[in-house]
Coordinates of C-alpha atoms (C1' of nucleotides) in Angstrom, one line a residue:
Chain A
X16 CA 11.6 -22.9 8.9
X17 CA 8.5 -23.5 6.7
X18 CA 6.1 -23.2 9.6
X19 CA 7.6 -20.0 10.7
X20 CA 7.4 -18.5 7.2
X21 CA 3.8 -19.5 6.9
X22 CA 3.0 -17.0 9.6
X23 CA 5.0 -14.1 8.2
X24 CA 3.1 -11.1 6.9
X25 CA 2.7 -11.7 3.2
X26 CA 4.8 -9.3 1.2
X27 CA 3.4 -7.9 -2.0
X28 CA 4.3 -9.8 -5.1
X29 CA 6.2 -13.0 -5.1
X30 CA 8.9 -13.6 -2.5
X31 CA 11.9 -15.7 -2.6
X32 CA 13.2 -16.9 0.7
X33 CA 16.9 -17.5 0.5
X34 CA 19.5 -18.7 3.0
X35 CA 21.4 -16.0 4.8
X36 CA 24.5 -16.8 2.9
X37 CA 22.9 -16.1 -0.4
X38 CA 21.2 -13.1 1.0
X39 CA 24.6 -11.5 1.9
X40 CA 25.6 -11.8 -1.8
X41 CA 22.3 -10.3 -2.9
X42 CA 22.8 -7.5 -0.4
X43 CA 26.0 -6.6 -2.1
X44 CA 24.2 -6.3 -5.4
X45 CA 21.5 -4.1 -4.1
X46 CA 23.8 -2.3 -1.6
X47 CA 21.8 -2.6 1.5
X48 CA 23.0 -3.3 5.1
X49 CA 21.9 -6.5 6.7
X50 CA 22.6 -5.4 10.2
X51 CA 24.2 -7.3 13.0
X52 CA 21.4 -10.0 13.2
X53 CA 22.0 -11.1 9.6
X54 CA 23.8 -14.3 10.5
X55 CA 20.7 -15.6 12.1
X56 CA 18.3 -14.0 9.6
X57 CA 16.1 -15.4 6.9
X58 CA 16.3 -13.1 3.8
X59 CA 13.1 -12.5 1.9
X60 CA 13.5 -11.0 -1.5
X61 CA 10.2 -9.8 -2.8
X62 CA 9.4 -8.6 -6.3
X63 CA 6.3 -7.3 -8.0
X64 CA 4.5 -9.9 -10.1
X65 CA 5.0 -7.9 -13.3
X66 CA 8.8 -8.1 -12.9
X67 CA 8.5 -11.8 -12.4
X68 CA 6.5 -12.3 -15.5
X69 CA 8.7 -10.1 -17.6
X70 CA 11.5 -12.6 -16.8
X71 CA 14.1 -10.1 -16.1
X72 CA 16.0 -11.2 -13.0
X73 CA 18.6 -8.4 -13.4
X74 CA 15.8 -5.9 -12.9
X75 CA 14.5 -7.9 -10.0
X76 CA 17.9 -7.5 -8.2
X77 CA 18.0 -3.8 -9.0
X78 CA 14.5 -3.0 -7.9
X79 CA 13.6 -5.5 -5.3
X80 CA 13.7 -4.9 -1.7
X81 CA 15.4 -7.2 0.7
X82 CA 13.6 -7.6 3.9
X83 CA 16.0 -8.8 6.5
X84 CA 13.6 -10.1 9.0
X85 CA 14.8 -11.2 12.3
X86 CA 13.5 -14.6 13.1
X87 CA 9.9 -14.3 14.3
X88 CA 9.9 -10.5 14.5
X89 CA 9.2 -9.0 11.1
X90 CA 8.8 -5.6 12.5
X91 CA 12.0 -3.9 11.3
X92 CA 12.9 -3.4 7.7
X93 CA 16.1 -1.8 6.5
X94 CA 16.5 -0.2 9.9
X95 CA 13.4 1.9 10.1
X96 CA 10.7 1.2 12.6
X97 CA 7.3 0.4 11.0
X98 CA 3.8 -0.1 12.1
X99 CA 1.6 1.9 14.6
X100 CA 3.1 4.9 16.2
X101 CA 3.6 5.1 20.0
X102 CA 2.7 8.2 22.0
X103 CA 6.4 8.8 22.7
X104 CA 7.2 8.8 19.0
X105 CA 4.3 11.2 18.4
X106 CA 5.7 13.5 21.0
X107 CA 9.1 13.5 19.4
X108 CA 7.7 14.3 16.1
X109 CA 5.5 17.1 17.5
X110 CA 8.5 18.5 19.3
X111 CA 10.5 18.5 16.1
X112 CA 7.7 20.3 14.2
X113 CA 7.3 22.8 16.9
X114 CA 11.0 23.5 16.8
X115 CA 11.8 23.4 13.1
X116 CA 8.4 23.6 11.4
X117 CA 7.0 21.3 8.8
X118 CA 9.2 20.0 6.1
X119 CA 12.7 18.5 6.1
X120 CA 11.1 15.3 7.1
X121 CA 14.1 13.3 6.3
X122 CA 16.0 15.2 9.1
X123 CA 13.5 14.1 11.8
X124 CA 15.4 11.0 12.4
X125 CA 18.8 12.7 12.7
X126 CA 17.4 15.5 14.9
X127 CA 15.2 13.6 17.3
X128 CA 16.5 10.1 17.3
X129 CA 13.2 8.9 16.1
X130 CA 13.7 5.7 14.1
X131 CA 11.2 6.6 11.4
X132 CA 11.8 7.5 7.8
X133 CA 10.8 10.9 6.4
X134 CA 7.8 9.6 4.6
X135 CA 6.4 8.0 7.6
X136 CA 6.9 11.2 9.6
X137 CA 5.3 13.3 7.1
X138 CA 2.3 11.0 6.8
X139 CA 1.9 10.8 10.6
X140 CA 2.0 14.6 10.9
X141 CA -0.4 15.2 8.0
X142 CA -2.9 12.5 8.9
X143 CA -2.9 12.5 12.6
X144 CA -0.8 15.1 14.5
X145 CA -1.4 18.3 12.6
X146 CA -3.4 20.8 14.7
X147 CA -7.0 21.4 13.6
X148 CA -7.7 17.9 12.4
X149 CA -11.3 16.7 12.9
X150 CA -11.7 13.2 14.2
X151 CA -14.6 10.9 13.7
X152 CA -17.1 10.3 11.0
X153 CA -17.8 12.8 8.2
X154 CA -20.9 14.8 8.8
X155 CA -23.7 14.4 6.2
X156 CA -22.8 17.8 4.9
X157 CA -19.1 16.8 4.5
X158 CA -20.1 13.6 2.9
X159 CA -22.3 15.4 0.4
X160 CA -19.4 17.7 -0.5
X161 CA -17.0 14.8 -0.9
X162 CA -19.3 12.9 -3.1
X163 CA -20.1 15.9 -5.3
X164 CA -16.5 16.8 -5.7
X165 CA -15.5 13.3 -6.5
X166 CA -18.0 13.3 -9.4
X167 CA -16.3 16.5 -10.5
X168 CA -12.7 15.5 -10.1
X169 CA -12.5 11.8 -9.6
X170 CA -9.9 10.3 -7.3
X171 CA -8.1 13.6 -6.5
X172 CA -8.2 13.1 -2.8
X173 CA -5.9 15.9 -1.8
X174 CA -7.8 18.4 -4.0
X175 CA -11.1 17.4 -2.5
X176 CA -9.5 17.5 1.0
X177 CA -8.6 21.2 0.5
X178 CA -12.4 22.0 0.5
X179 CA -12.9 20.2 3.7
X180 CA -10.9 21.9 6.5
X181 CA -9.7 19.5 9.1
X182 CA -10.1 16.5 6.9
X183 CA -7.2 14.6 5.3
X184 CA -7.0 13.0 1.9
X185 CA -6.6 9.7 3.6
X186 CA -9.9 10.1 5.5
X187 CA -11.7 11.1 2.3
X188 CA -10.2 8.2 0.4
X189 CA -11.2 5.8 3.2
X190 CA -14.7 7.3 3.3
X191 CA -15.3 7.0 -0.4
X192 CA -13.9 3.5 -0.4
X193 CA -16.4 2.5 2.2
X194 CA -19.1 4.4 0.4
X195 CA -18.5 2.6 -2.9
X196 CA -18.4 -0.7 -1.1
X197 CA -21.9 0.0 0.3
X198 CA -23.1 0.9 -3.2
X199 CA -21.6 -2.3 -4.4
X200 CA -23.8 -4.3 -2.2
X201 CA -27.0 -2.4 -3.0
X202 CA -29.6 -4.6 -4.7
X203 CA -30.3 -2.3 -7.6
X204 CA -26.6 -2.4 -8.5
X205 CA -26.5 -6.1 -8.4
X206 CA -29.5 -6.3 -10.7
X207 CA -27.6 -4.2 -13.2
X208 CA -24.6 -6.4 -12.8
X209 CA -22.3 -3.5 -12.3
X210 CA -19.6 -3.1 -9.7
X211 CA -19.3 0.2 -7.7
X212 CA -15.7 0.3 -7.4
X213 CA -14.0 3.7 -7.3
X214 CA -13.2 4.3 -10.9
X215 CA -9.6 5.0 -11.7
X216 CA -9.8 8.1 -13.8
X217 CA -6.9 9.4 -15.8
X218 CA -7.6 13.0 -15.2
X219 CA -6.2 15.3 -17.9
X220 CA -3.8 17.8 -16.3
X221 CA -5.8 20.6 -14.8
X222 CA -4.5 24.1 -14.9
X223 CA -5.1 26.6 -12.1
X224 CA -7.2 28.6 -14.5
X225 CA -9.6 25.8 -14.9
X226 CA -10.4 25.7 -11.2
X227 CA -12.2 29.1 -11.0
X228 CA -14.4 28.1 -13.7
X229 CA -15.6 25.3 -11.5
X230 CA -16.3 27.6 -8.6
X231 CA -20.1 27.7 -9.2
X232 CA -20.1 23.9 -9.5
X233 CA -18.3 23.7 -6.2
X234 CA -20.7 26.1 -4.6
X235 CA -23.5 24.0 -5.9
X236 CA -21.8 20.9 -4.5
X237 CA -21.4 22.5 -1.1
X238 CA -25.0 23.8 -1.1
X239 CA -26.1 20.3 -2.0
X240 CA -24.5 19.1 1.3
X241 CA -27.4 20.7 3.1
X242 CA -29.8 18.1 1.9
X243 CA -30.3 14.8 3.6
X244 CA -28.2 11.9 2.5
X245 CA -31.1 10.3 0.8
X246 CA -31.9 13.4 -1.2
X247 CA -28.3 13.5 -2.1
X248 CA -28.2 10.0 -3.4
X249 CA -31.2 10.8 -5.6
X250 CA -29.4 13.7 -7.0
X251 CA -26.3 11.7 -7.8
X252 CA -28.4 9.1 -9.5
X253 CA -30.1 11.7 -11.6
X254 CA -26.7 13.1 -12.7
X255 CA -25.6 9.7 -13.5
X256 CA -28.3 9.6 -16.2
X257 CA -27.2 12.9 -17.4
X258 CA -23.7 11.8 -18.5
X259 CA -21.8 11.1 -15.3
X260 CA -22.2 7.4 -15.4
X261 CA -18.6 6.9 -14.4
X262 CA -19.5 7.5 -10.9
X263 CA -21.1 4.1 -10.4
X264 CA -19.9 2.3 -13.4
X265 CA -17.6 -0.7 -13.2
X266 CA -14.2 0.3 -14.3
X267 CA -12.0 -2.3 -16.0
X268 CA -8.9 -1.5 -14.0
X269 CA -10.3 -2.7 -10.7
X270 CA -8.2 -4.8 -8.3
X271 CA -9.2 -8.1 -9.7
X272 CA -8.3 -7.1 -13.2
X273 CA -5.0 -5.9 -12.1
X274 CA -4.0 -9.1 -10.5
X275 CA -1.8 -11.0 -12.8
X276 CA -2.1 -14.7 -12.4
X277 CA 1.1 -16.4 -11.6
X278 CA 1.2 -20.0 -12.5
X279 CA 3.9 -22.5 -11.5
X280 CA 4.9 -22.6 -15.1
X281 CA 5.5 -18.8 -15.0
X282 CA 7.7 -19.3 -12.0
X283 CA 9.5 -22.2 -13.5
X284 CA 10.3 -20.4 -16.8
X285 CA 11.5 -17.4 -14.8
X286 CA 13.7 -19.7 -12.8
X287 CA 15.1 -20.9 -16.0
X288 CA 16.4 -17.4 -16.8
X289 CA 18.2 -17.0 -13.6
X290 CA 21.9 -17.3 -13.7
X291 CA 22.7 -19.5 -10.7
X292 CA 25.8 -17.5 -9.8
X293 CA 23.5 -14.4 -9.5
X294 CA 21.2 -16.1 -7.1
X295 CA 23.0 -18.5 -4.9
X296 CA 26.7 -17.9 -5.5
X297 CA 27.0 -20.5 -8.2
X298 CA 26.4 -24.3 -8.4
X299 CA 29.2 -24.9 -5.9
X300 CA 26.8 -23.6 -3.2
X301 CA 24.3 -26.2 -4.1
X302 CA 26.9 -28.8 -3.8
X303 CA 27.4 -27.8 -0.3
X304 CA 24.1 -29.2 0.6
X305 CA 24.3 -32.9 1.4
X306 CA 21.5 -34.9 -0.1
X307 CA 20.2 -35.8 3.3
X308 CA 19.6 -32.1 4.1
X309 CA 17.7 -31.6 0.9
X310 CA 15.5 -34.7 1.7
X311 CA 14.9 -33.4 5.1
X312 CA 13.8 -30.0 3.8
X313 CA 11.6 -31.7 1.2
X314 CA 9.8 -33.6 4.0
X315 CA 9.4 -30.5 6.1
X316 CA 8.1 -28.5 3.1
X317 CA 5.5 -31.1 2.1
X318 CA 4.4 -31.5 5.6
X319 CA 3.9 -27.8 5.8
X320 CA 1.8 -27.8 2.7
X321 CA 4.3 -26.7 0.2
X322 CA 4.8 -28.2 -3.2
X323 CA 8.2 -29.0 -4.5
X324 CA 10.0 -28.7 -7.9
X325 CA 13.5 -28.6 -9.4
X326 CA 14.8 -26.3 -12.2
X327 CA 18.4 -26.0 -13.3
X328 CA 19.5 -28.0 -10.4
X329 CA 17.8 -25.7 -7.9
X330 CA 15.3 -27.3 -5.7
X331 CA 12.3 -25.1 -4.8
X332 CA 9.3 -25.3 -2.6
X333 CA 6.3 -23.2 -3.1
X334 CA 2.8 -22.5 -2.1
X335 CA 0.5 -19.7 -3.2
X336 CA 2.5 -17.1 -1.2
X337 CA 6.1 -18.1 -1.1
X338 CA 8.8 -19.8 -3.0
X339 CA 11.8 -21.1 -1.3
X340 CA 15.0 -21.6 -3.2
X341 CA 17.4 -24.1 -1.8
X342 CA 20.9 -22.8 -2.4
Chain B
dA28 C1' -21.1 -18.8 22.3
dA29 C1' -18.5 -19.2 18.2
dC30 C1' -17.4 -18.1 13.8
dA31 C1' -17.8 -15.1 9.7
dT32 C1' -18.4 -10.8 7.6
dT33 C1' -18.2 -6.0 7.4
dG34 C1' -16.7 -1.3 8.3
dC35 C1' -13.3 1.7 9.7
dC36 C1' -8.9 3.5 9.9
dA37 C1' -3.8 3.9 10.2
dA38 C1' 0.0 3.0 7.7
dC39 C1' 2.8 1.4 3.9
dC40 C1' 4.1 1.3 -1.0
dG41 C1' 5.3 2.8 -5.7
dC42 C1' 5.3 6.4 -8.7
dC43 C1' 6.0 11.0 -10.1
dG44 C1' 7.5 15.7 -10.4
dG45 C1' 10.2 19.4 -8.4
dT46 C1' 14.5 20.7 -6.4
dT47 C1' 19.2 20.3 -5.2
dT48 C1' 23.8 18.8 -5.8
Chain C
dG3 C1' 22.6 17.8 -18.0
dA4 C1' 22.5 13.8 -15.0
dA5 C1' 21.9 11.8 -10.6
dA6 C1' 20.3 12.0 -6.1
dC7 C1' 17.1 13.5 -3.0
dC8 C1' 12.7 14.9 -1.2
dG9 C1' 7.9 15.6 -0.7
dG10 C1' 3.3 14.7 -2.3
dC11 C1' -0.2 11.8 -4.2
dG12 C1' -3.1 7.9 -5.0
dG13 C1' -3.6 2.9 -4.4
dT14 C1' -3.5 -0.8 -1.3
dT15 C1' -3.0 -3.6 2.8
dG16 C1' -3.8 -5.4 7.3
dG17 C1' -5.4 -5.0 12.1
dC18 C1' -9.2 -4.6 15.0
dA19 C1' -13.8 -3.7 16.6
dA20 C1' -18.6 -4.1 15.6
dT21 C1' -22.2 -6.6 13.6
dG22 C1' -24.4 -10.5 11.6
dT23 C1' -25.4 -15.5 11.3

DNA sequence: AACATTGCCAACCGCCGGTTT
DNA sequence: GAAACCGGCGGTTGGCAATGT
């Protein structure tokens, strides 16, 4: 079991792998269907780190998602197909849109038999299937426009995308992410010790009236796109000195800063707050495990690189990605 | 040739606001 | 008015190919 889980895709947050019997009880709490394969499934309950550190197990069970992974598959979650789209799925979605038009994404599954949720369908259509989409790299002109508009509006990808016909917000987001990565590695930035991570800007709500006022700025931005990329960079740098430093400045809420460290103590103290009957159906479940079985798992876990602990009569094994509760 | 790093891109997730029931 | 549903948005992740060492 431990070897198998080591190769699972890592869910976000901290995950608790529980035996299927406990999973069934949790499933009742969060009202999800385990499906016909559940008797042979390992249940993975994952929760965001902040939930864990707030020590609110009740909240965990309300908000967490249970991923009922078939052994070794990990593809299906709560019944919906995930991952890359196949040509036949694309065709089904295109047929649906041709027939019923855009929107009503949640009906796609019912009408076409496509096993994708509405969000996934919408995203696929908007980012890939919609007619008129341009493929491939942004032209220097487009890149110039994107960069200028980003200095104007920050991370409002969809707004920026509206000024680039055929380009999606996802493309622009990806482009700028790469763009900032490159800047991050440029020697001059390293000298200054700043990080060029896309700044997270809390934009004040912008009314529609405000947009026309920016038209000349947009025009300027678009005309700027006619210059070479090197010219463009020079211009951006100049503007940075003129009060738009945020474009290349390190922002405190980057990814590293957002990562909350979770220590073993955090986990242990959280485990202290769990009512055993909530998690594993009560202590009697624990008693069902003969000592020999526990020792067996202990050996397996340590052999697989997991550490072991015991809180409130619950044995647990953990590494940096997973925690197993023995129930 | 093998391994590590980087760049690109598709897709998923959580949150939020608007709409419907 | 509250709850449920839906769609849109921005943030993030992970796979894979290209490139570098």
